[in-house]
Coordinates of C-alpha atoms (C1' of nucleotides) and ligand atoms in Angstrom, one line a residue:
Chain O
X287 CA -37.6 19.7 82.2
X288 CA -39.3 22.3 79.9
X289 CA -40.5 19.8 77.2
X290 CA -41.6 22.9 75.2
X291 CA -39.2 25.7 76.0
X292 CA -40.2 27.3 72.7
X293 CA -42.2 30.4 73.0
X294 CA -43.5 31.0 69.5
X295 CA -43.7 34.7 68.6
X296 CA -47.2 36.0 67.9
X297 CA -46.2 37.1 64.4
X298 CA -45.1 33.5 63.7
X299 CA -48.3 32.0 65.0
X300 CA -50.2 34.3 62.6
X301 CA -48.3 32.9 59.7
X302 CA -48.5 29.2 60.5
X303 CA -51.9 29.0 58.9
X304 CA -50.5 30.4 55.7
X305 CA -47.8 27.7 55.6
X306 CA -50.4 25.2 56.5
X307 CA -52.5 26.2 53.5
X308 CA -49.5 26.1 51.2
X309 CA -48.5 22.7 52.5
X310 CA -51.9 21.2 52.1
X311 CA -51.8 22.3 48.4
X312 CA -48.3 20.7 48.0
X313 CA -49.4 17.5 49.7
X314 CA -52.4 17.3 47.4
X315 CA -50.2 17.3 44.3
X316 CA -48.0 14.7 45.9
X317 CA -44.9 16.9 46.1
X318 CA -42.5 15.1 48.6
X319 CA -40.3 18.1 49.6
X320 CA -40.4 21.8 49.4
X321 CA -37.7 24.5 49.9
X322 CA -38.2 27.6 52.1
X323 CA -38.0 29.6 48.9
X324 CA -40.9 27.9 47.2
X325 CA -43.0 27.9 50.3
X326 CA -42.3 31.6 50.8
X327 CA -43.6 32.3 47.3
X328 CA -46.8 30.3 47.9
X329 CA -47.4 31.9 51.3
X330 CA -46.5 35.4 50.1
X331 CA -43.7 36.0 52.5
X332 CA -39.9 35.9 52.2
X333 CA -37.7 32.8 52.5
X334 CA -35.7 33.9 55.5
X335 CA -38.9 34.5 57.4
X336 CA -40.1 31.0 56.6
X337 CA -36.9 29.4 57.9
X338 CA -36.9 31.6 61.1
X339 CA -40.5 30.7 61.7
X340 CA -39.9 27.0 61.4
X341 CA -36.8 27.2 63.5
X342 CA -39.1 28.1 66.5
X343 CA -41.0 24.9 66.0
X344 CA -37.8 22.8 65.8
X345 CA -35.4 21.6 63.1
X346 CA -37.6 19.9 60.6
X347 CA -35.7 20.6 57.4
X348 CA -32.8 18.9 55.7
X349 CA -30.0 21.1 54.4
X350 CA -29.5 20.9 50.7
X351 CA -33.0 19.3 50.3
X352 CA -35.7 21.3 52.0
X353 CA -38.7 20.3 54.1
X354 CA -40.6 17.0 53.9
X355 CA -44.1 18.1 53.1
X356 CA -46.0 15.5 54.9
X357 CA -43.9 15.7 58.0
X358 CA -43.9 19.5 58.2
X359 CA -47.7 19.5 57.6
X360 CA -48.2 17.2 60.5
X361 CA -45.9 19.3 62.8
X362 CA -47.8 22.5 61.9
X363 CA -51.2 20.8 62.2
X364 CA -50.2 19.6 65.7
X365 CA -48.9 23.0 66.7
X366 CA -52.0 24.7 65.5
X367 CA -54.2 22.2 67.2
X368 CA -55.8 21.0 63.9
X369 CA -55.3 17.3 64.6
X370 CA -58.5 17.6 66.7
X371 CA -61.7 19.2 65.6
X372 CA -63.2 22.2 67.4
X373 CA -66.9 22.6 68.1
X374 CA -67.9 26.2 67.3
X375 CA -71.0 28.2 68.2
X376 CA -72.2 31.2 66.2
X377 CA -74.2 33.8 68.0
X378 CA -76.3 36.2 65.9
X379 CA -77.7 34.6 62.8
X380 CA -78.3 37.6 60.6
X381 CA -76.7 38.4 57.2
X382 CA -73.2 37.5 58.3
X383 CA -74.0 34.8 60.8
X384 CA -76.0 32.9 58.1
X385 CA -73.2 33.3 55.6
X386 CA -70.8 31.8 58.1
X387 CA -73.2 29.0 59.0
X388 CA -73.5 28.2 55.3
X389 CA -69.8 28.2 54.6
X390 CA -68.4 24.8 54.0
X391 CA -64.8 25.8 54.3
X392 CA -64.5 25.7 58.0
X393 CA -65.1 22.0 58.5
X394 CA -62.2 21.3 56.0
X395 CA -59.9 22.8 58.6
X396 CA -61.3 21.1 61.6
X397 CA -63.8 23.6 62.8
X398 CA -67.3 22.2 63.2
X399 CA -70.2 24.5 63.6
X400 CA -72.3 22.7 66.2
X401 CA -74.8 25.4 67.1
X402 CA -76.4 28.6 65.9
X403 CA -77.9 30.9 68.5
X404 CA -80.0 34.0 68.2
X405 CA -82.0 36.3 70.6
X406 CA -84.8 36.8 68.1
X407 CA -87.6 34.4 68.8
X408 CA -88.7 34.7 65.2
X409 CA -85.4 33.2 64.1
X410 CA -85.3 30.3 66.5
X411 CA -86.5 27.0 65.1
X412 CA -85.6 28.1 61.6
X413 CA -83.0 26.0 59.8
X414 CA -79.8 27.6 58.5
X415 CA -77.0 25.7 56.9
X416 CA -78.3 22.4 58.2
X417 CA -78.7 23.5 61.8
X418 CA -81.7 24.7 63.7
X419 CA -81.3 28.2 65.3
X420 CA -81.6 27.9 69.1
X421 CA -82.5 30.5 71.7
X422 CA -79.9 32.5 73.5
X423 CA -81.1 31.2 76.9
X424 CA -79.9 27.7 75.9
X425 CA -76.3 28.9 75.4
X426 CA -75.0 27.5 78.8
X427 CA -76.5 24.1 78.1
X428 CA -75.3 24.0 74.5
X429 CA -71.8 25.0 75.4
X430 CA -71.5 22.4 78.2
X431 CA -73.2 19.5 76.4
X432 CA -71.4 20.0 73.1
X433 CA -68.1 20.9 74.6
X434 CA -67.8 24.2 72.7
X435 CA -64.5 26.0 73.1
X436 CA -64.9 28.6 70.4
X437 CA -67.6 31.2 70.0
X438 CA -68.2 33.6 67.0
X439 CA -70.1 36.8 67.7
X440 CA -72.1 38.1 64.7
X441 CA -74.6 40.2 66.5
X442 CA -75.0 44.0 66.2
X443 CA -72.3 46.0 68.0
X444 CA -74.7 46.9 70.8
X445 CA -75.1 43.3 71.9
X446 CA -71.6 42.2 71.4
X447 CA -70.2 42.8 74.9
X448 CA -73.2 41.1 76.6
X449 CA -73.0 38.1 74.3
X450 CA -69.2 37.9 75.0
X451 CA -70.0 37.8 78.7
X452 CA -72.6 35.0 78.2
X453 CA -70.2 33.0 76.0
X454 CA -67.4 33.2 78.6
X455 CA -69.8 32.4 81.5
X456 CA -71.0 29.4 79.6
X457 CA -67.4 28.2 79.3
X458 CA -66.1 29.4 76.0
X459 CA -62.5 30.4 76.1
X460 CA -61.9 31.6 72.5
X461 CA -63.9 34.3 70.9
X462 CA -64.0 35.7 67.4
X463 CA -65.8 39.0 67.2
X464 CA -67.2 40.5 64.0
X465 CA -69.1 43.3 65.6
X466 CA -67.4 46.7 65.1
X467 CA -66.8 47.4 68.7
X468 CA -64.2 46.8 71.4
X469 CA -65.1 44.0 73.8
X470 CA -63.4 42.9 76.9
X471 CA -62.9 39.3 78.0
X472 CA -61.3 38.0 81.2
X473 CA -57.7 36.8 81.3
X474 CA -57.3 33.3 80.1
X475 CA -59.8 33.9 77.2
X476 CA -58.5 34.6 73.7
X477 CA -60.1 37.3 71.7
X478 CA -59.7 38.1 68.0
X479 CA -61.6 40.5 65.9
X480 CA -62.4 41.0 62.3
X481 CA -63.7 44.4 61.3
X482 CA -64.4 44.8 57.6
X483 CA -65.0 48.6 57.8
X484 CA -61.5 49.0 59.3
X485 CA -60.0 47.1 56.4
X486 CA -61.7 49.4 54.0
X487 CA -60.6 52.4 55.9
X488 CA -57.0 51.3 55.8
X489 CA -57.3 50.8 52.0
X490 CA -58.9 54.3 51.8
X491 CA -55.9 55.8 53.7
X492 CA -53.4 54.5 51.2
X493 CA -55.7 55.1 48.2
X494 CA -56.0 58.7 49.2
X495 CA -52.2 59.0 49.6
X496 CA -51.7 57.7 46.1
X497 CA -54.4 60.0 44.7
X498 CA -52.8 63.0 46.3
X499 CA -49.3 62.0 45.1
X500 CA -50.7 61.7 41.6
X501 CA -52.4 65.1 41.8
X502 CA -49.2 66.6 43.1
X503 CA -47.3 65.3 40.1
X504 CA -49.9 66.5 37.7
X505 CA -49.8 70.0 39.1
X506 CA -46.0 70.0 39.5
X507 CA -45.4 69.1 35.9
X508 CA -48.2 71.5 34.8
X509 CA -49.5 68.7 32.7
X510 CA -52.8 69.1 31.0
X511 CA -52.5 65.5 30.0
Chain Q
X280 CA -41.0 71.9 50.7
X281 CA -42.4 68.6 52.1
X282 CA -45.8 69.8 53.1
X283 CA -46.4 66.4 54.6
X284 CA -43.1 65.2 56.0
X285 CA -45.0 62.8 58.2
X286 CA -44.7 59.2 57.3
X287 CA -47.3 57.5 59.4
X288 CA -46.3 54.1 60.7
X289 CA -48.4 51.2 59.4
X290 CA -49.4 50.2 62.9
X291 CA -50.7 53.7 63.5
X292 CA -52.7 53.7 60.3
X293 CA -54.3 50.4 61.4
X294 CA -55.4 52.0 64.6
X295 CA -56.8 55.3 63.2
X296 CA -60.1 53.6 62.4
X297 CA -60.4 52.5 66.0
X298 CA -60.0 56.1 67.2
X299 CA -62.4 57.2 64.5
X300 CA -65.0 54.8 65.8
X301 CA -64.6 56.0 69.4
X302 CA -64.7 59.6 68.4
X303 CA -67.9 59.2 66.4
X304 CA -69.4 57.7 69.5
X305 CA -68.2 60.6 71.6
X306 CA -69.5 63.1 69.1
X307 CA -72.9 61.5 69.0
X308 CA -73.2 62.1 72.8
X309 CA -72.1 65.6 72.4
X310 CA -68.9 65.3 74.4
X311 CA -66.8 68.3 73.6
X312 CA -63.3 67.0 74.6
X313 CA -61.7 63.7 75.4
X314 CA -58.4 62.7 77.0
X315 CA -56.0 60.2 75.6
X316 CA -56.8 58.1 78.6
X317 CA -60.5 57.9 77.9
X318 CA -60.0 57.4 74.2
X319 CA -57.5 54.6 74.9
X320 CA -60.1 52.8 77.0
X321 CA -62.7 53.1 74.3
X322 CA -60.3 51.9 71.5
X323 CA -58.8 49.1 73.6
X324 CA -55.2 50.4 73.6
X325 CA -53.1 52.3 76.0
X326 CA -52.9 56.0 76.5
X327 CA -49.3 56.5 75.5
X328 CA -49.9 54.8 72.2
X329 CA -52.9 57.1 71.5
X330 CA -50.8 60.2 72.1
X331 CA -47.9 58.9 70.1
X332 CA -50.2 58.0 67.2
X333 CA -51.8 61.4 67.2
X334 CA -48.4 63.0 67.3
X335 CA -47.7 61.6 63.9
X336 CA -50.7 63.5 62.6
X337 CA -49.8 66.8 64.3
X338 CA -50.4 68.5 67.6
X339 CA -54.1 68.5 67.8
X340 CA -54.5 68.3 71.6
X341 CA -54.5 70.9 74.4
X342 CA -52.4 70.1 77.4
X343 CA -54.4 70.0 80.6
X344 CA -57.6 69.6 78.6
X345 CA -57.4 66.8 76.0
X346 CA -58.5 66.7 72.4
X347 CA -61.4 68.5 70.9
X348 CA -63.7 65.7 69.7
X349 CA -65.1 67.4 66.6
X350 CA -61.7 68.8 65.4
X351 CA -59.9 65.5 66.0
X352 CA -62.6 63.6 64.3
X353 CA -62.3 65.8 61.3
X354 CA -58.5 65.5 61.2
X355 CA -58.7 61.7 61.3
X356 CA -61.4 61.5 58.8
X357 CA -59.3 63.6 56.5
X358 CA -56.3 61.5 57.1
X359 CA -58.2 58.3 56.4
X360 CA -59.9 59.8 53.3
X361 CA -63.4 59.5 54.8
X362 CA -64.4 63.0 53.8
X363 CA -65.1 61.8 50.4
X364 CA -67.1 58.6 49.7
X365 CA -65.6 55.7 47.9
X366 CA -67.4 53.7 45.3
X367 CA -66.9 50.0 45.8
X368 CA -67.5 47.0 43.6
X369 CA -68.1 43.5 45.0
X370 CA -67.1 40.5 42.8
X371 CA -68.6 37.1 43.6
X372 CA -72.2 37.4 45.0
X373 CA -72.4 34.1 46.9
X374 CA -73.0 33.6 50.6
X375 CA -70.5 36.1 51.7
X376 CA -70.8 38.6 48.8
X377 CA -74.5 38.8 49.4
X378 CA -74.1 39.4 53.1
X379 CA -71.7 42.2 52.3
X380 CA -74.0 43.7 49.8
X381 CA -76.8 43.6 52.3
X382 CA -74.7 45.2 55.0
X383 CA -75.8 48.8 55.8
X384 CA -72.7 49.6 57.9
X385 CA -70.4 50.5 55.1
X386 CA -72.2 53.5 53.8
X387 CA -72.2 55.0 57.3
X388 CA -68.4 55.2 56.9
X389 CA -68.3 56.6 53.4
X390 CA -68.1 53.3 51.4
X391 CA -70.8 53.1 48.8
X392 CA -71.4 49.8 47.1
X393 CA -72.1 50.8 43.5
X394 CA -71.9 47.4 41.7
X395 CA -72.2 43.7 42.3
X396 CA -70.6 41.4 39.7
X397 CA -70.7 37.7 39.3
X398 CA -69.5 35.2 36.6
X399 CA -72.6 33.0 37.0
X400 CA -75.2 34.0 34.3
X401 CA -77.9 32.6 36.6
X402 CA -77.0 35.2 39.2
X403 CA -76.9 38.2 36.8
X404 CA -80.0 40.2 36.7
X405 CA -81.0 39.1 40.2
X406 CA -81.4 41.9 42.8
X407 CA -79.3 41.7 46.0
X408 CA -79.3 44.4 48.6
X409 CA -80.9 46.9 46.2
X410 CA -78.5 46.4 43.4
X411 CA -78.8 44.2 40.3
X412 CA -76.0 41.7 39.8
X413 CA -74.0 42.4 36.6
X414 CA -71.9 40.1 34.4
X415 CA -68.2 39.9 34.9
X416 CA -67.6 41.1 31.3
X417 CA -69.0 44.5 32.2
X418 CA -66.4 45.1 34.9
X419 CA -64.2 47.4 32.8
X420 CA -67.1 49.6 31.9
X421 CA -68.5 49.6 35.4
X422 CA -65.2 50.6 37.0
X423 CA -64.6 53.4 34.5
X424 CA -68.1 54.8 34.5
X425 CA -68.7 54.7 38.2
X426 CA -65.2 55.7 39.1
X427 CA -64.6 52.7 41.3
X428 CA -61.3 52.6 43.2
X429 CA -62.0 49.8 45.6
X430 CA -62.8 46.2 44.8
X431 CA -63.8 43.4 47.1
X432 CA -63.2 39.8 46.1
X433 CA -65.7 37.2 47.4
X434 CA -65.3 34.5 44.9
X435 CA -63.9 31.0 45.5
X436 CA -60.2 30.8 45.9
X437 CA -59.6 29.3 42.5
X438 CA -61.0 32.5 40.8
X439 CA -59.4 35.1 43.1
X440 CA -56.2 35.7 41.2
X441 CA -57.9 36.0 37.9
X442 CA -60.5 38.4 39.4
X443 CA -57.8 40.5 41.0
X444 CA -56.2 40.8 37.6
X445 CA -59.4 41.9 36.0
X446 CA -60.1 44.4 38.7
X447 CA -56.6 45.9 38.4
X448 CA -56.8 46.0 34.6
X449 CA -60.1 47.8 34.9
X450 CA -58.5 50.5 37.0
X451 CA -59.1 49.4 40.6
X452 CA -56.2 50.3 42.9
X453 CA -57.3 48.9 46.2
X454 CA -58.4 45.3 46.7
X455 CA -59.9 43.5 49.7
X456 CA -59.6 39.8 49.3
X457 CA -61.8 37.3 51.2
X458 CA -60.8 34.2 49.3
X459 CA -58.4 32.0 51.3
X460 CA -55.5 32.3 48.9
X461 CA -52.5 34.5 48.3
X462 CA -52.9 36.8 45.4
X463 CA -50.5 39.1 43.7
X464 CA -51.1 42.7 42.6
X465 CA -48.8 45.1 40.8
X466 CA -46.9 47.8 42.7
X467 CA -49.1 50.8 43.3
X468 CA -52.1 48.7 44.1
X469 CA -53.0 48.1 47.8
X470 CA -54.1 44.7 48.9
X471 CA -55.6 43.6 52.2
X472 CA -56.9 40.2 53.1
X473 CA -59.4 38.8 55.5
X474 CA -59.2 35.1 56.1
X475 CA -61.7 33.8 58.7
X476 CA -60.2 30.3 58.8
X477 CA -56.8 31.8 59.7
X478 CA -58.4 33.7 62.6
X479 CA -60.0 30.4 63.9
X480 CA -56.7 28.6 63.5
X481 CA -54.9 31.3 65.5
X482 CA -57.5 30.9 68.2
X483 CA -57.1 27.1 68.1
X484 CA -53.3 27.5 68.6
X485 CA -53.7 29.4 71.9
X486 CA -56.7 27.3 72.9
X487 CA -54.7 24.2 72.6
X488 CA -51.8 25.7 74.6
X489 CA -54.2 26.5 77.4
X490 CA -55.7 23.0 77.3
X491 CA -52.3 21.4 77.4
X492 CA -51.2 23.6 80.3
X493 CA -54.4 22.7 82.2
X494 CA -53.8 19.0 81.5
X495 CA -50.2 19.4 82.7
X496 CA -51.3 20.9 86.0
X497 CA -53.9 18.2 86.5
X498 CA -51.3 15.5 86.0
X499 CA -48.6 17.2 88.0
X500 CA -50.8 17.6 91.1
X501 CA -52.1 14.1 90.7
X502 CA -55.6 15.5 91.0
X503 CA -58.6 13.3 90.4
X504 CA -60.7 16.4 90.7
Chain A
dC155 C1' -51.5 86.7 89.1
dC156 C1' -50.3 82.5 91.6
dG157 C1' -50.0 77.9 92.6
dA158 C1' -52.2 73.4 92.4
dC159 C1' -53.5 70.3 89.2
dC160 C1' -54.1 68.1 84.7
dT161 C1' -52.8 66.3 80.2
dT162 C1' -50.2 66.5 76.0
dG163 C1' -46.1 65.7 73.2
dT164 C1' -41.8 63.6 72.7
dG165 C1' -37.1 61.8 73.7
dA166 C1' -35.1 57.8 75.7
dC167 C1' -35.5 53.3 76.3
dC168 C1' -37.0 48.5 75.5
dA169 C1' -39.1 44.6 73.0
dA170 C1' -40.5 42.4 68.9
dA171 C1' -40.0 41.4 64.3
dT172 C1' -37.5 41.3 60.1
dT173 C1' -33.7 40.8 57.2
dC174 C1' -28.9 39.7 56.3
dT175 C1' -25.4 36.6 56.3
dC176 C1' -22.8 32.6 56.2
dA177 C1' -21.0 28.2 58.2
dA178 C1' -22.7 23.7 58.3
dA179 C1' -24.8 19.8 56.3
dC180 C1' -26.8 17.5 52.8
dT181 C1' -27.2 15.6 47.6
dC182 C1' -25.6 14.3 43.4
dC183 C1' -22.5 13.2 39.8
dC184 C1' -18.3 11.9 38.1
Chain V
dG50 C1' -14.4 9.8 47.7
dG51 C1' -14.3 14.5 46.4
dG52 C1' -15.9 18.7 44.6
dA53 C1' -19.7 21.6 43.0
dG54 C1' -24.1 23.0 44.1
dT55 C1' -28.2 23.5 47.4
dT56 C1' -30.5 24.8 51.2
dT57 C1' -31.1 25.0 56.2
dG58 C1' -30.5 27.1 60.8
dA59 C1' -29.3 30.6 63.6
dG60 C1' -26.4 34.6 65.3
dA61 C1' -25.9 39.6 64.3
dA62 C1' -27.6 43.8 62.6
dT63 C1' -31.4 46.5 61.5
dT64 C1' -36.0 48.2 61.5
dT65 C1' -40.2 48.8 63.4
dG66 C1' -43.3 49.2 67.2
dG67 C1' -44.5 49.9 72.2
dT68 C1' -43.8 51.9 76.8
dC69 C1' -42.0 55.1 80.1
dA70 C1' -41.2 59.2 82.1
dC71 C1' -41.4 63.9 82.4
dA72 C1' -40.9 68.8 80.9
dA73 C1' -43.8 72.0 78.7
dG74 C1' -47.9 74.1 78.5
dG75 C1' -52.4 74.5 79.5
dT76 C1' -56.8 75.1 83.1
dC77 C1' -59.0 77.0 87.1
dG78 C1' -60.1 78.6 91.8
dG79 C1' -59.1 82.1 94.7
Ligands
LIG882 N1 -73.2 41.7 57.1 C1 -72.0 42.0 56.8 O1 -71.5 41.8 55.7 C2 -71.1 42.7 57.9 C3 -70.0 43.3 57.5 C4 -69.2 43.9 58.4 C5 -69.5 43.8 59.8 N2 -70.6 43.2 60.1 C6 -71.0 43.1 61.5 O2 -71.4 41.8 61.9 C7 -72.5 41.9 62.8 C8 -73.7 41.2 62.2 O3 -74.0 41.8 61.0 P1 -75.3 41.4 60.2 O4 -75.3 42.1 58.9 O5 -75.4 39.9 60.2 O6 -76.5 41.9 61.1 P2 -78.0 41.4 61.2 O7 -78.8 42.5 61.8 O8 -78.4 40.9 59.9 O9 -77.9 40.2 62.2 C9 -77.7 40.4 63.6 C10 -78.4 39.2 64.3 O10 -78.1 39.2 65.6 C11 -79.2 38.8 66.4 N3 -79.1 39.4 67.7 C12 -79.3 40.7 68.1 N4 -79.0 40.8 69.5 C13 -78.7 39.6 69.9 C14 -78.3 39.1 71.1 N5 -78.2 39.8 72.2 N6 -78.0 37.8 71.2 C15 -78.0 37.0 70.1 N7 -78.4 37.4 68.9 C16 -78.7 38.7 68.8 C17 -80.4 39.4 65.6 O11 -81.6 38.8 65.9 C18 -79.9 39.2 64.2 O12 -80.3 37.9 63.7 C19 -72.8 43.4 63.0 O13 -72.1 43.8 64.2 C20 -72.2 44.0 61.8 O14 -71.7 45.3 62.1 C21 -71.5 42.6 59.2
LIG883 N1 -69.3 32.3 53.4 C1 -68.4 32.6 54.3 O1 -68.9 32.8 55.5 C2 -67.0 32.6 54.1 C3 -66.1 32.5 55.2 C4 -64.8 32.5 55.0 C5 -64.3 32.6 53.7 N2 -65.1 32.7 52.7 C6 -64.5 32.8 51.4 O2 -65.2 33.8 50.6 C7 -65.3 33.4 49.3 C8 -66.8 33.4 49.0 O3 -67.4 32.5 49.8 P1 -69.0 32.1 49.6 O4 -69.4 31.3 50.7 O5 -69.7 33.4 49.3 O6 -68.9 31.3 48.3 P2 -70.1 31.0 47.2 O7 -69.7 29.8 46.5 O8 -71.4 31.1 47.9 O9 -70.0 32.2 46.3 C9 -69.0 32.4 45.3 C10 -69.6 33.3 44.2 O10 -68.5 33.7 43.3 C11 -69.0 33.5 42.0 N3 -67.9 33.3 41.1 C12 -67.2 32.2 40.9 N4 -66.2 32.4 40.0 C13 -66.2 33.7 39.7 C14 -65.5 34.6 38.8 N5 -64.4 34.1 38.2 N6 -65.8 35.9 38.7 C15 -66.9 36.3 39.4 N7 -67.6 35.6 40.2 C16 -67.3 34.3 40.4 C17 -69.9 32.4 42.0 O11 -70.8 32.4 40.9 C18 -70.6 32.6 43.4 O12 -71.7 33.4 43.2 C19 -64.7 32.0 49.2 O13 -63.3 32.2 48.7 C20 -64.7 31.5 50.6 O14 -63.6 30.7 50.8 C21 -66.4 32.7 52.9

DNA sequence: CCGACCTTGTGACCAAATTCTCAAACTCCC
DNA sequence: GGGAGTTTGAGAATTTGGTCACAAGGTCGG
């Protein structure tokens, strides 16, 4: 009865887009099949992981040959929901929101920005990336009429939780948050976050470790260079 | 002899910035101490994880009381290398690069953007976010003179690997890549990536799962709504 | 100084993710 | 058709991360 008994591990889901990207590239250059080894190299992971990941989706490979690029691409697209396109709304059209609105790379992957929303009356009516910025008050109507499922929050941190609430009330069930703050959403709503400062801080941690290690060696060897 | 026997798990390192953020907030409102429970709530994790994470750093809490906000903040800052400030160069001053250059939130955390670099001669000489865009050819000099350790790649994907190579040759040992492509760096160089399309694709995966489940229920119950 | 109460720090346990390994299944060439 | 060479798929082992549970160590009022 369970047509889809396969629960796909989170870590695998997070890698599917990498494989997707690699496969699009292979398809563009008309490569008919690809081995887990080659795919691993392109996606920056190791071959055993590629095979294990695909095994959660089903047995789509052929032993001694590899994977059919077109077929695998289709299976992964389907799994990721990229065979349909997703209307997206961006809330907060400042520096970052405008950059996102101007980015042409999303539509290539099936994400269509259908609305830009800002609380600042001075911004509303302005055109950004081919769309007119609309007032926050219209969010419920916009989400309902344009069937928006995904919302991107690019407001200051102080407004993020409130905006998330408005998005969810309006009917959005997937949220991507760029504001550097923790926000809560009800169960049944997906939330992901991107925090650039955190990425830099993680780099800083390892950078400092290396610097200290280098300093340690310099002192230990009494080197004056 | 091992002054720092503590190897801090990667997952813990990735959470330290969350605690850091929460602690800064507590410090601002002059809260003297905080419990792991409260901190967990603010960082969006659970209390046991907070305590375990801190236990890798050392025993900085007081039983029955909690953690001294100022002291813990200092320890985490030190661990993350935020007691010094890090000069950062951004390569590729397009939509995204310009948004990053204009962002005031980095300096608050000890990251100082000291140079903007672009390959396009038309962009060089222009001012963005208070800095003048400089030519790619000057990268080695810029990195050396301004002691840059961290580089941000915001160029198109096709240029990312080449730029990474230039950054590393110039002496950068931490790289943050925004281009949607896998790049390789030599051992001893840290690399992190942020790919917004991937985040959307992950949301799309779970969104689709929910939609299918809803559809399944609708059909199963023969509901006409 | 005692006892009620609170909160940390950590060992034990459990879950998830990764890696190793190799039989099975395929191609290709002679 | 058979044998050499590839490459998958998946069980087993290992590593890493997360959660639980509670003793140990502290506060505080009386
Ligand atoms: N710009 C960057 O490169 C960058 C980098 C890292 C993080 N961020 C984060 O992204 C978010 C946006 O950054 P930014 O630089 O674009 O800021 P910004 O100040 O340029 O833009 C914020 C926009 O949000 C709008 N806004 C404010 N409150 C709102 C509300 N309640 N509803 C709707 N819109 C509202 C403002 O009118 C403004 O247009 C911030 O949280 C910031 O910390 C930005
Ligand atoms: N804009 C966004 O919101 C967004 C979102 C997701 C991902 N990205 C990714 O971020 C990157 C930048 O996006 P963007 O929208 O800013 O693109 P963009 O085209 O606006 O800017 C790219 C900049 O890089 C410069 N450049 C090109 N080759 C270079 C080289 N070899 N060395 C130095 N500079 C070079 C160009 O002159 C240009 O100024 C892209 O890889 C894009 O896929 C952007």
